[in-house]
Coordinates of C-alpha atoms and ligand atoms in Angstrom, one line a residue:
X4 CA 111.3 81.9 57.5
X5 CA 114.9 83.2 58.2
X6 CA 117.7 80.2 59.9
X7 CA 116.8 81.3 63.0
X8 CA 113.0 81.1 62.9
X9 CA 113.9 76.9 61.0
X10 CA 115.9 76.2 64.2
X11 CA 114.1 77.2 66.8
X12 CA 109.8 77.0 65.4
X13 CA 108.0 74.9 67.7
X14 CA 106.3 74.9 71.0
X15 CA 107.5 76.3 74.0
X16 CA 107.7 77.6 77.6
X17 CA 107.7 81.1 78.5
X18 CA 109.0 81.2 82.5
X19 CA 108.1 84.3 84.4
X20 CA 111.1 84.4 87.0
X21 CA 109.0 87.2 89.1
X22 CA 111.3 89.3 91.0
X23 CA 114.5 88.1 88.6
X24 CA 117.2 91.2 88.8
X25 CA 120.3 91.2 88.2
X26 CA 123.4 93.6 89.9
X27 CA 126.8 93.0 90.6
X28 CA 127.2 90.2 93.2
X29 CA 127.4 91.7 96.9
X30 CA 126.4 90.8 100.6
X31 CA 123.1 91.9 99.9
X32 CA 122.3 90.2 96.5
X33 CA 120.3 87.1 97.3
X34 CA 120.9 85.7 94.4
X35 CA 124.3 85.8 93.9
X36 CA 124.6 84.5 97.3
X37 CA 122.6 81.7 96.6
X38 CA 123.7 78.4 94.9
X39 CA 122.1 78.2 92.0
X40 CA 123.6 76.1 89.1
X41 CA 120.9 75.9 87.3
X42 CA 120.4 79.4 86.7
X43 CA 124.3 80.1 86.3
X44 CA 124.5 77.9 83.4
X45 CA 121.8 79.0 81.6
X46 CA 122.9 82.5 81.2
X47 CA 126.5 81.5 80.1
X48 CA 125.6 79.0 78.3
X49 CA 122.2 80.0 75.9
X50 CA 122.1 83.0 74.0
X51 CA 121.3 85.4 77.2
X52 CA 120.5 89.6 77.4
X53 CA 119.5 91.7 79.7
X54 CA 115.8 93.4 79.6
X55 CA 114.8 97.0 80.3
X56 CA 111.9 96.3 83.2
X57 CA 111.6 99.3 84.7
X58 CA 110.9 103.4 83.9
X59 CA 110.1 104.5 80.5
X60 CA 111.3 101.0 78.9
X61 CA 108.0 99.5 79.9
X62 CA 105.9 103.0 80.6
X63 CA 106.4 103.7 83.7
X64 CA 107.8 107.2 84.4
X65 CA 111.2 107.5 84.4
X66 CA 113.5 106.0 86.8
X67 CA 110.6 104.3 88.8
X68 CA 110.9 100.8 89.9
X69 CA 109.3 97.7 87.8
X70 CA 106.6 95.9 88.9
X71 CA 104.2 92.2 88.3
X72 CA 101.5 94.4 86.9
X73 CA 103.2 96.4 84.3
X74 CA 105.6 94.1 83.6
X75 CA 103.4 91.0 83.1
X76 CA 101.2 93.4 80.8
X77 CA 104.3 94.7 78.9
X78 CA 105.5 90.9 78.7
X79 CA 101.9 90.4 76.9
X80 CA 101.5 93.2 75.4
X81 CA 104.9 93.4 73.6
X82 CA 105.1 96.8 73.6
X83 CA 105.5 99.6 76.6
X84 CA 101.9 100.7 77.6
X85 CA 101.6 104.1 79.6
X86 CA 100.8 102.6 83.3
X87 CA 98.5 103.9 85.3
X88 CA 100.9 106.0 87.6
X89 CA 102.2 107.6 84.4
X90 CA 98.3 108.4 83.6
X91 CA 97.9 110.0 87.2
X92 CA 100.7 111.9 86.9
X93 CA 100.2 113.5 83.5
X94 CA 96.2 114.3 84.6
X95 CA 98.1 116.2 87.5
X96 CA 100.8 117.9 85.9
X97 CA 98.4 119.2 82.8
X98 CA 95.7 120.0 85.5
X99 CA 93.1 117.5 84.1
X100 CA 92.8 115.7 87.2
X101 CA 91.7 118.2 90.0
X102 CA 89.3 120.0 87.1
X103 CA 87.6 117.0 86.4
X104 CA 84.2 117.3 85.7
X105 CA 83.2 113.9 87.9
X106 CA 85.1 114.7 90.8
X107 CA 84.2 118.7 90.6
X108 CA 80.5 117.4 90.5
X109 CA 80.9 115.4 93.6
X110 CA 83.1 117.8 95.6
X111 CA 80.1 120.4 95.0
X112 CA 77.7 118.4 96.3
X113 CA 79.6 117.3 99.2
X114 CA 80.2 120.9 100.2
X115 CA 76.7 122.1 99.3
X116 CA 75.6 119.4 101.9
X117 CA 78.2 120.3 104.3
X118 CA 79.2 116.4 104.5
X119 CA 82.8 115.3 104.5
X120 CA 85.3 114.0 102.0
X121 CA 87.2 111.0 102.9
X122 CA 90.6 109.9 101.1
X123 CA 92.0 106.6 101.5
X124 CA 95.0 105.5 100.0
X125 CA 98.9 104.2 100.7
X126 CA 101.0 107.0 101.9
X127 CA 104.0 106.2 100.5
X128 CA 106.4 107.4 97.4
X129 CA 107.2 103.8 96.6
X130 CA 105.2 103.9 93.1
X131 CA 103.9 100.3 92.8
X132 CA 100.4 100.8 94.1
X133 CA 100.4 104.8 94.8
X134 CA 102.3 107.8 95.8
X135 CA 101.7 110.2 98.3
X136 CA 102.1 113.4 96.2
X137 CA 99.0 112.1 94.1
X138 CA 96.9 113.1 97.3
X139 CA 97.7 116.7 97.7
X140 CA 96.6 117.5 94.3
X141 CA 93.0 115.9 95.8
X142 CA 93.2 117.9 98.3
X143 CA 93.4 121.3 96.5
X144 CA 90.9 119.8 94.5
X145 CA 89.1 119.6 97.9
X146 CA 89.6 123.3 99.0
X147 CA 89.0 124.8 95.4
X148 CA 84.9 123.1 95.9
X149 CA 85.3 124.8 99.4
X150 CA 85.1 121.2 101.2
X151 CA 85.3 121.8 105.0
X152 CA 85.6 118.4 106.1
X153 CA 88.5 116.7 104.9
X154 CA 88.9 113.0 106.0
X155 CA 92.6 111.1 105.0
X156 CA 92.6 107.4 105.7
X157 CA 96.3 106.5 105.8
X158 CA 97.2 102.9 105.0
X159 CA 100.8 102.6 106.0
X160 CA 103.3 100.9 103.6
X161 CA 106.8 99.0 104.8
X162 CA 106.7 97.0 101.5
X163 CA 107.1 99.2 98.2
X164 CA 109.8 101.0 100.8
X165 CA 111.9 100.7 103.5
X166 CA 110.0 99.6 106.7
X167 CA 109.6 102.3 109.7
X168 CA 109.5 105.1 107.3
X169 CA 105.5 105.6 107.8
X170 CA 105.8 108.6 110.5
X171 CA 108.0 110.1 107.8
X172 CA 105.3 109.7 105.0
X173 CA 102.9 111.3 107.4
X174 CA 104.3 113.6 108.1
X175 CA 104.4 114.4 104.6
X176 CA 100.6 113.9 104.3
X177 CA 100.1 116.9 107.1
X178 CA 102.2 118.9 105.0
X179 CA 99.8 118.3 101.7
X180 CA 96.9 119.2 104.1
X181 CA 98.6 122.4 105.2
X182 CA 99.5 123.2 102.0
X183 CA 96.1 122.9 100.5
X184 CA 94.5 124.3 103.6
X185 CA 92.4 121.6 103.9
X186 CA 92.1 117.8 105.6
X187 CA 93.6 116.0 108.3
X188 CA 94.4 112.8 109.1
X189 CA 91.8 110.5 110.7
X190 CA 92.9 107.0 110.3
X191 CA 95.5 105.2 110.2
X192 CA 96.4 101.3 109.5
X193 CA 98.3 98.5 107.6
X194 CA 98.7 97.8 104.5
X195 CA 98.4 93.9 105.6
X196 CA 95.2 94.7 106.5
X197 CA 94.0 96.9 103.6
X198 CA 95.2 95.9 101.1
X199 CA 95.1 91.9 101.1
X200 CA 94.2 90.1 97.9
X201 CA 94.0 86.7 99.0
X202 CA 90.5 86.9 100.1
X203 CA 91.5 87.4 104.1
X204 CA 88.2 89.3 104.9
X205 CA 88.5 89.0 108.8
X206 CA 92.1 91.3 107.8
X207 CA 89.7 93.5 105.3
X208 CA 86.8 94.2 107.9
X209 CA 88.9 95.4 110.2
X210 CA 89.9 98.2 107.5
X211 CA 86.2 98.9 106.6
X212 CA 84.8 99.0 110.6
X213 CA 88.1 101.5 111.0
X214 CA 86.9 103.7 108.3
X215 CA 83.3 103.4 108.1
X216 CA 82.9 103.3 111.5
X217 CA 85.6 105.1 113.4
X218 CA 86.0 101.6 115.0
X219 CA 90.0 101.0 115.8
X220 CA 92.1 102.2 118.3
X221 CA 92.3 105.4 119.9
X222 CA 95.7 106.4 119.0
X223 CA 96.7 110.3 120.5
X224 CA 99.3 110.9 117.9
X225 CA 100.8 109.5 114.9
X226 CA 104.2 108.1 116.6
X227 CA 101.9 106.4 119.1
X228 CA 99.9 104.6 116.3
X229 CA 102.7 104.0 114.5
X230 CA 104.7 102.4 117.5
X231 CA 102.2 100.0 118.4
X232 CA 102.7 97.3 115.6
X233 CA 105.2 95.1 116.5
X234 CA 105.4 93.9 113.1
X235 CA 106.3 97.2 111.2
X236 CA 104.6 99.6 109.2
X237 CA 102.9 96.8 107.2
X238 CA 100.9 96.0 110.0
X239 CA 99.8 99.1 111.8
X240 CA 97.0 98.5 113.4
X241 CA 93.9 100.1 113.1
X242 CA 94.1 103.2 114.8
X243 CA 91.5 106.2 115.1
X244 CA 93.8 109.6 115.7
X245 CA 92.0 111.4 118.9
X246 CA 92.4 114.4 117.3
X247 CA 90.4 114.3 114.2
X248 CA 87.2 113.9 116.1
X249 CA 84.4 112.0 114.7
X250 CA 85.8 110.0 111.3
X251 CA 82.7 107.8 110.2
X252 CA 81.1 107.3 107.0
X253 CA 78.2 109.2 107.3
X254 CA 74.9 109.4 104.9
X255 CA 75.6 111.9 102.0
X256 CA 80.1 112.2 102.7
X257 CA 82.0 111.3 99.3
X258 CA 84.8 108.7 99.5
X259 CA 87.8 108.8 96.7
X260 CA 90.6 106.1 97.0
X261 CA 93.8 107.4 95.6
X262 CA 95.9 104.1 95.2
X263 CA 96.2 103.5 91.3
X264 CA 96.6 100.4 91.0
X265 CA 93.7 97.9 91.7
X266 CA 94.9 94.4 92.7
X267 CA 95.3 95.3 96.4
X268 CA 93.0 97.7 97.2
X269 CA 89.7 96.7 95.4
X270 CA 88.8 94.0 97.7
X271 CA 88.9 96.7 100.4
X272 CA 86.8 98.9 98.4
X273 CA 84.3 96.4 97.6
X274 CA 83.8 95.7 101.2
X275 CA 83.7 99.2 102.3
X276 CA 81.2 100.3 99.6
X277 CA 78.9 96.9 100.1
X278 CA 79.0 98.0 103.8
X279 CA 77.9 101.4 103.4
X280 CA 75.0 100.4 101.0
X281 CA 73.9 97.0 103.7
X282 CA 74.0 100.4 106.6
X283 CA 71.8 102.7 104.4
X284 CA 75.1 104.9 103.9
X285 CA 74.5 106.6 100.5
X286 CA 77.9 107.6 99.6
X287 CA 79.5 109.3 96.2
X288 CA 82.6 106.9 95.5
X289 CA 85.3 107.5 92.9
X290 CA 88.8 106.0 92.2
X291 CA 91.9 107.9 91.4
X292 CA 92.1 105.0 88.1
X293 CA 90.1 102.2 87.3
X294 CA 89.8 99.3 90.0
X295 CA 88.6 95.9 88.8
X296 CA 86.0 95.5 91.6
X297 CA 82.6 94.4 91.8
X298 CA 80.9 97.9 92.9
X299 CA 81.0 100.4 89.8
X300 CA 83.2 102.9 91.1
X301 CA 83.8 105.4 88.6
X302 CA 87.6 106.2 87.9
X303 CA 89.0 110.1 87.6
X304 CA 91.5 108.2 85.1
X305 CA 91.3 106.2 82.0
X306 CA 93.4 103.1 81.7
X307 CA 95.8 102.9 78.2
X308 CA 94.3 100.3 75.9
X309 CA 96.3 96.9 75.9
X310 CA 94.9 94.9 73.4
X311 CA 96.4 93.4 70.3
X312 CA 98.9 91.1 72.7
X313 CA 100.0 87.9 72.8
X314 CA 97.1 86.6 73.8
X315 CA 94.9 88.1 70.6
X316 CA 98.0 86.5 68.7
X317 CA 97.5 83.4 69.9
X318 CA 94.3 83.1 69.9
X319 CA 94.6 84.2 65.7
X320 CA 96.8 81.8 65.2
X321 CA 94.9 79.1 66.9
X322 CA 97.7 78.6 69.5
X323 CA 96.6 76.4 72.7
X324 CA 98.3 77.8 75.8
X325 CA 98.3 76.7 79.6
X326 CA 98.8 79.3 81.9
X327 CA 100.1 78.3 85.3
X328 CA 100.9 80.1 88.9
X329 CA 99.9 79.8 92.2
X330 CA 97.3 82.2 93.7
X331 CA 99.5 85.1 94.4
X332 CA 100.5 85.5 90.8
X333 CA 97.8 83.8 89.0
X334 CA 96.3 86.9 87.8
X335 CA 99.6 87.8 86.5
X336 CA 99.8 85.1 83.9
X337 CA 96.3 85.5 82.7
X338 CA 94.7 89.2 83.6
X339 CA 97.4 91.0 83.2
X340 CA 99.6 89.1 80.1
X341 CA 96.1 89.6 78.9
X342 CA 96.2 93.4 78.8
X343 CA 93.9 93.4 82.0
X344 CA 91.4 91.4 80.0
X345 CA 89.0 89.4 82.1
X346 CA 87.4 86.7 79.1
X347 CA 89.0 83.5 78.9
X348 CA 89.8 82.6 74.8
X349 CA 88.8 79.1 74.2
X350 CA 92.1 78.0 73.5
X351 CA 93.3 78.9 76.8
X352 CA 93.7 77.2 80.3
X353 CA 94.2 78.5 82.9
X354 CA 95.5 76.6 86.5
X355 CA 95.6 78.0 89.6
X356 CA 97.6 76.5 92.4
X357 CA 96.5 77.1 95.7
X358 CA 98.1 76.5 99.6
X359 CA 96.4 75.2 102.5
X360 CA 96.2 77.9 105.4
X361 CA 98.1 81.0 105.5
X362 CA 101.0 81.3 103.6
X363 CA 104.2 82.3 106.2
X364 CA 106.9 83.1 103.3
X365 CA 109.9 83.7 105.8
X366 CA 109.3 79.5 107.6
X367 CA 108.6 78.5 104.1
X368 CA 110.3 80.2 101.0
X369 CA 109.8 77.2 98.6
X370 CA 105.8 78.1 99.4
X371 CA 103.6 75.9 96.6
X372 CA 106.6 76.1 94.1
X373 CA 106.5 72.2 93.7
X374 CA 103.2 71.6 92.5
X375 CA 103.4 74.5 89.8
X376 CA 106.6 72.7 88.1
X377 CA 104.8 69.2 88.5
X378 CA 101.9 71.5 86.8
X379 CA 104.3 73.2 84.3
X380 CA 105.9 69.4 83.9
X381 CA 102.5 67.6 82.7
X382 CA 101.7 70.4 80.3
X383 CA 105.0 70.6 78.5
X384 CA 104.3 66.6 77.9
X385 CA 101.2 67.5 76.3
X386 CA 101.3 67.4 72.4
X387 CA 98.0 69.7 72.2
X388 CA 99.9 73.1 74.3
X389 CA 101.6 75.1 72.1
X390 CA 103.0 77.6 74.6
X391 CA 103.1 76.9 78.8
X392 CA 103.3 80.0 80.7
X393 CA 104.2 80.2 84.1
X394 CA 105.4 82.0 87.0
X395 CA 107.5 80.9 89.6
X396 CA 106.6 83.6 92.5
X397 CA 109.4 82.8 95.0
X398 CA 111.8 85.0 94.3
X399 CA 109.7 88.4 94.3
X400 CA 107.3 87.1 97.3
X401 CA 109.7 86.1 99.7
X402 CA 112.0 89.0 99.0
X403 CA 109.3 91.4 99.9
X404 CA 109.9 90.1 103.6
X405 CA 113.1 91.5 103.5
X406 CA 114.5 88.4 105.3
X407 CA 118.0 87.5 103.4
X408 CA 118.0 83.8 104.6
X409 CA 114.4 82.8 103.2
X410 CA 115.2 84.9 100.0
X411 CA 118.5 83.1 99.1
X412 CA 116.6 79.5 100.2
X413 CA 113.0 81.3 97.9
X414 CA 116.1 81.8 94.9
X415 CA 117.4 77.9 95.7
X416 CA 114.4 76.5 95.5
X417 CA 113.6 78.0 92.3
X418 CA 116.8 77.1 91.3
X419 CA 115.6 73.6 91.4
X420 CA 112.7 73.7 89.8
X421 CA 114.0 75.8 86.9
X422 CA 116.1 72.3 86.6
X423 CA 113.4 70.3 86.1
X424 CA 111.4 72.6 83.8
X425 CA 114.3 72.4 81.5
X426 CA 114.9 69.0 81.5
X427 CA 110.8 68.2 80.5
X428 CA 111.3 70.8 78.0
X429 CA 114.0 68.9 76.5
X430 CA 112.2 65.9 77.2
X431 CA 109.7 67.4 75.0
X432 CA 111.0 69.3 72.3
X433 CA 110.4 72.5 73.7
X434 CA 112.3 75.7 74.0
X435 CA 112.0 78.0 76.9
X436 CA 112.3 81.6 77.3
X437 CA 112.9 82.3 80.5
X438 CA 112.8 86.0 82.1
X439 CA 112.5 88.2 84.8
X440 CA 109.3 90.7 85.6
X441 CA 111.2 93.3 87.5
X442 CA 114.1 93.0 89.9
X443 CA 113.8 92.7 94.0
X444 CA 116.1 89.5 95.2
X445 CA 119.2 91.2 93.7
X446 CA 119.3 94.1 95.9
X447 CA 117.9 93.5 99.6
X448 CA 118.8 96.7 101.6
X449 CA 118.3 99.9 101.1
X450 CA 120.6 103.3 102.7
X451 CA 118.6 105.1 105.8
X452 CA 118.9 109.4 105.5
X453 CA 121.4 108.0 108.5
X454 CA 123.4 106.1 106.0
X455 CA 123.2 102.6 107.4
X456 CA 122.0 99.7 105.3
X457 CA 118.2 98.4 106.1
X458 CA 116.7 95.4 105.0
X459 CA 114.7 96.2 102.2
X460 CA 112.2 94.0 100.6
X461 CA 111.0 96.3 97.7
X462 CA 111.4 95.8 93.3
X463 CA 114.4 97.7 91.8
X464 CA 115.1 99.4 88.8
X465 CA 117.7 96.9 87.6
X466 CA 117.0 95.1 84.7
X467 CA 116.4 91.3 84.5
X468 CA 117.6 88.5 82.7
X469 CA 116.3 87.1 79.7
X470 CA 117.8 83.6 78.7
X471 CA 116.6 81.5 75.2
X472 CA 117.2 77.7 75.7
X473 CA 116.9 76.0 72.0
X474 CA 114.6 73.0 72.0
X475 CA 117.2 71.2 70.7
X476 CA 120.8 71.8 71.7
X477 CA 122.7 71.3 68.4
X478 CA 121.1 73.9 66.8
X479 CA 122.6 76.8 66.2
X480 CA 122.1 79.3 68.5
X481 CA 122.5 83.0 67.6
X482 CA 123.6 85.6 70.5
X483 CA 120.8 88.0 71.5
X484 CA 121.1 91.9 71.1
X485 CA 122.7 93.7 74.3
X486 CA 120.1 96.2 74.7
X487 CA 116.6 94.5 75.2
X488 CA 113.2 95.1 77.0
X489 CA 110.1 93.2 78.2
X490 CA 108.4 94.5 75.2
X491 CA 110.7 91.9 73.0
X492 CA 109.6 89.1 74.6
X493 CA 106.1 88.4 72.9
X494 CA 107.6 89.4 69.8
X495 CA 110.4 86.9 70.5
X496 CA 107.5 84.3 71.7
X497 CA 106.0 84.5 68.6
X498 CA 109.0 83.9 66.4
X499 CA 109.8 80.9 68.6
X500 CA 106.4 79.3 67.9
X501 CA 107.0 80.1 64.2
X502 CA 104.8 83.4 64.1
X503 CA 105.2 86.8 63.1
X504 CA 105.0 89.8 66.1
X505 CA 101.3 91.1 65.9
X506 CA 100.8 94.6 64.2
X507 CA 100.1 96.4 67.8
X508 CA 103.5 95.1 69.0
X509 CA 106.5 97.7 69.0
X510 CA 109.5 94.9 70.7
X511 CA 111.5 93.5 68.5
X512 CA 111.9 89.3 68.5
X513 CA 115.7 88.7 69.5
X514 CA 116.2 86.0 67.0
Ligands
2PG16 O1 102.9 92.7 96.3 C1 102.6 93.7 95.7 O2 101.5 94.2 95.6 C2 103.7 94.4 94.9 C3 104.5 95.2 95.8 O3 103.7 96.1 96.5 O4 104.5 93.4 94.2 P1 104.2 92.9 92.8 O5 104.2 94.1 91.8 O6 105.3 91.9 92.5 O7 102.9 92.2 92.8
MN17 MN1 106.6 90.6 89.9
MN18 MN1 106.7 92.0 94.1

């Protein structure tokens, strides 16, 4: 064991800090405007870098924004893993996607048959959960089988980027269709709606009865549709375009979702395809990548293989870990530091901290955040827990309001807490590594084509800190490299806990 490795073996906590960017201080940097001591102190006074989170550093494509899923997986899987968006992307650009065997097979059909197609997905470029462009290669996919009826189900974004910008997106989506010389918008609605995770059906079956059904309101043009949300483009509502005629499911049409990534869209799916099958609807359904939902929906692309993690590492070693978020980032600190692996290993636990009633970030940024540190408290006293792993969501999940005021009270509160996870860490003998998933708090507007400044509640590409407190503070304490990424930090984990980095791992430990 080198000096390093002596000083610091022993348990720990590694603290997620979701949303955790940093940029130069300015009237739009939540967290520089906020007053957080806590966090001040701990960069300039622990050994402190900063951590590639987003682009190529993690495997995203380059200059794309970070985000919980890949970062959490690259956090666990020390090393970058091609993310789905990269996947889609290369299956486009080498023409693997629109040739593919399982999607030509059902296009064939559906045109033999003379049914429709129907596409439903985010229209947006923002890159977290899809991107418009990924639609029009569909779509000559679509006119290649010689489908004549060409369904798109637009879910409206406002989130991943700037808010009102949805007539602009589809306006891009006509374009595709004209382009490919096929489809047409049909439907249009929410992301709020679509794409909740939190179990909100009564939000979810409004999105199946629009598109199954043709059930929303009758909207003459986009702008109309568009304008009648008084919350923005996150909340559309559903709206059936006059235009497009008669846009229901029927018996024999072909559905393909083209988000990429699952957590938001699969509940969606699953309700739409166990609607279809209760109303006798017998429907070809296929997924631009893999979606963890209950219905087998086969995927047109493979996910990359993220085993070999920390998680396999610990469970080697024999390692007990507690992992600890509330509900919207749960999956986060098990699923997907798992490598999107479902099984529980027996020495993990896993807690789950849940609100009462609907969450309303903007009347109340601190949201559950004190009963996951009283969590993360109890299980740093515990002798049998190796490693604690939690997130603290505040940051990232009030942010993505774009309200400034709640984010800087969401960065205060977590200020706070950070406090008190330090001081049962040192309580406790514990170190703590403490880092960011992605930014979003640092950087909360965004320049309109008109050049004014609009809230903007979307990730960054900045990169985030990463912060080492000793578990005890006469030790030495070596400085971490300058260049880092969120690949180091299971590596790193590892080395704290007195481990080597597992053979799949590429990051370096910092120490
Ligand atoms: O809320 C989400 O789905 C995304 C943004 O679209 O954020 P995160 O990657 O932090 O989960
Ligand atoms: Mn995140
Ligand atoms: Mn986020």
């Amino acid at each position: 064991m080198s000096a390093s490795e002596t000083a610091f073996a022993g348990p720990g906590i590694l603290l997620v800090l979701d949303g955790w960017g940093r940029a130069p201080a300015a009237d739009d940097n939540a967290l520089a405007l906020a007053h957080t001591p806590v966090l001040d102190e701990l960069v300039t006074r622990f050994p402190s870098t900063l951590a590639d989170a987003s682009g190529e550093a993690v495997g995203l494509l380059a200059g794309t924004v970070g985000n919980s899923e890949i970062g959490h997986m690259v956090i666990g899987a020390g090393r970058p893993l091609p993310y789905d968006s990269l996947l889609v992307q290369q299956a486009i650009d080498n023409g693997t996607l629109r040739t593919h065997p399982r999607l030509g097979a059902v296009l064939d059909k559906t045109a033999a048959a003379g049914r429709a197609l129907h596409l439903i997905g985010l229209c947006s470029d923002g890159q977290i959960h899809a991107h418009v462009e990924h639609l029009g290669d569909l779509l000559t996919a679509a006119a290649t089988h010689q489908v004549k009826r060409v369904f798109i189900h637009a879910i409206t974004d406002g989130r991943d980027v700037a808010d009102h910008t949805a007539p602009a997106y589809l306006a891009r989506v006509a374009e595709l269709a004209d382009r490919a010389g096929t489809g047409r918008l049909a439907t249009l609605i929410g992301r709020g709606y679509a794409m909740d995770k939190a179990g909100n059906l009564d939000l979810t079956e409004q999105a199946v009865a629009l598109v199954a059904d043709g059930r929303g309101m009758p909207a003459d043009s986009l702008d109309q549709a568009v304008a009648a949300s008084g919350r923005g483009d996150e909340w559309v509502p559903a709206s059936v375009l006059t235009a497009a005629g008669s846009t229901a499911i029927a018996d024999g049409d072909a559905v393909v979702w083209f988000n990429f990534r699952s957590d938001r869209i699969q509940q969606f799916a699953d309700r739409l395809y166990e609607h279809l099958a209760a109303t006798g609807r017998s429907v070809d359904m296929l997924s631009l990548a893999q979606y963890d939902t209950r219905a087998a929906i086969p995927a047109l692309v493979e996910r990359a293989d993220a085993s070999g993690g920390l998680a396999d590492e610990l469970a080697a070693a024999g390692l007990r870990s507690v992992r600890i978020a509330e509900a919207e980032k749960f999956e986060h600190v098990t699923y997907y530091i798992n490598g999107r692996d479902t099984s529980v290993r027996a020495v993990e636990e896993h807690v789950r901290i849940t609100g009462e009633g609907k969450p309303d970030y903007i009347a109340r940024p601190q949201m559950n955040l004190d009963r996951v540190t009283a969590a993360v408290v109890r299980a740093a006293g515990r002798a049998d827990v190796d490693l604690v792993v939690a997130n603290l969501a505040n940051i990232d999940v009030v942010a993505h309001t774009g309200h400034l005021a709640a984010t800087v009270t969401a960065c205060e509160a977590t200020d706070a807490a950070v406090g008190r996870i330090l001081d049962a860490a040192r309580d406790n003998g514990r170190w703590v590594l403490a880092v960011g998933d992605h930014g979003n708090a640092e950087k909360m507007t965004k320049r309109a084509p008109d050049g004014t400044a609009r809230p903007y509640g979307g990730h960054t590409t900045n990169p985030v800190p990463l912060v080492i407190v000793p578990a005890r503070e006469n030790r030495p304490v070596p400085s971490l490299p300058e260049q880092a990424t969120l690949a180091d930090v299971a590596p790193t984990v590892l080395r704290l806990l007195g481990h080597k980095p597992g053979s799949a791992m590429t990051g370096r430990p910092l120490l």
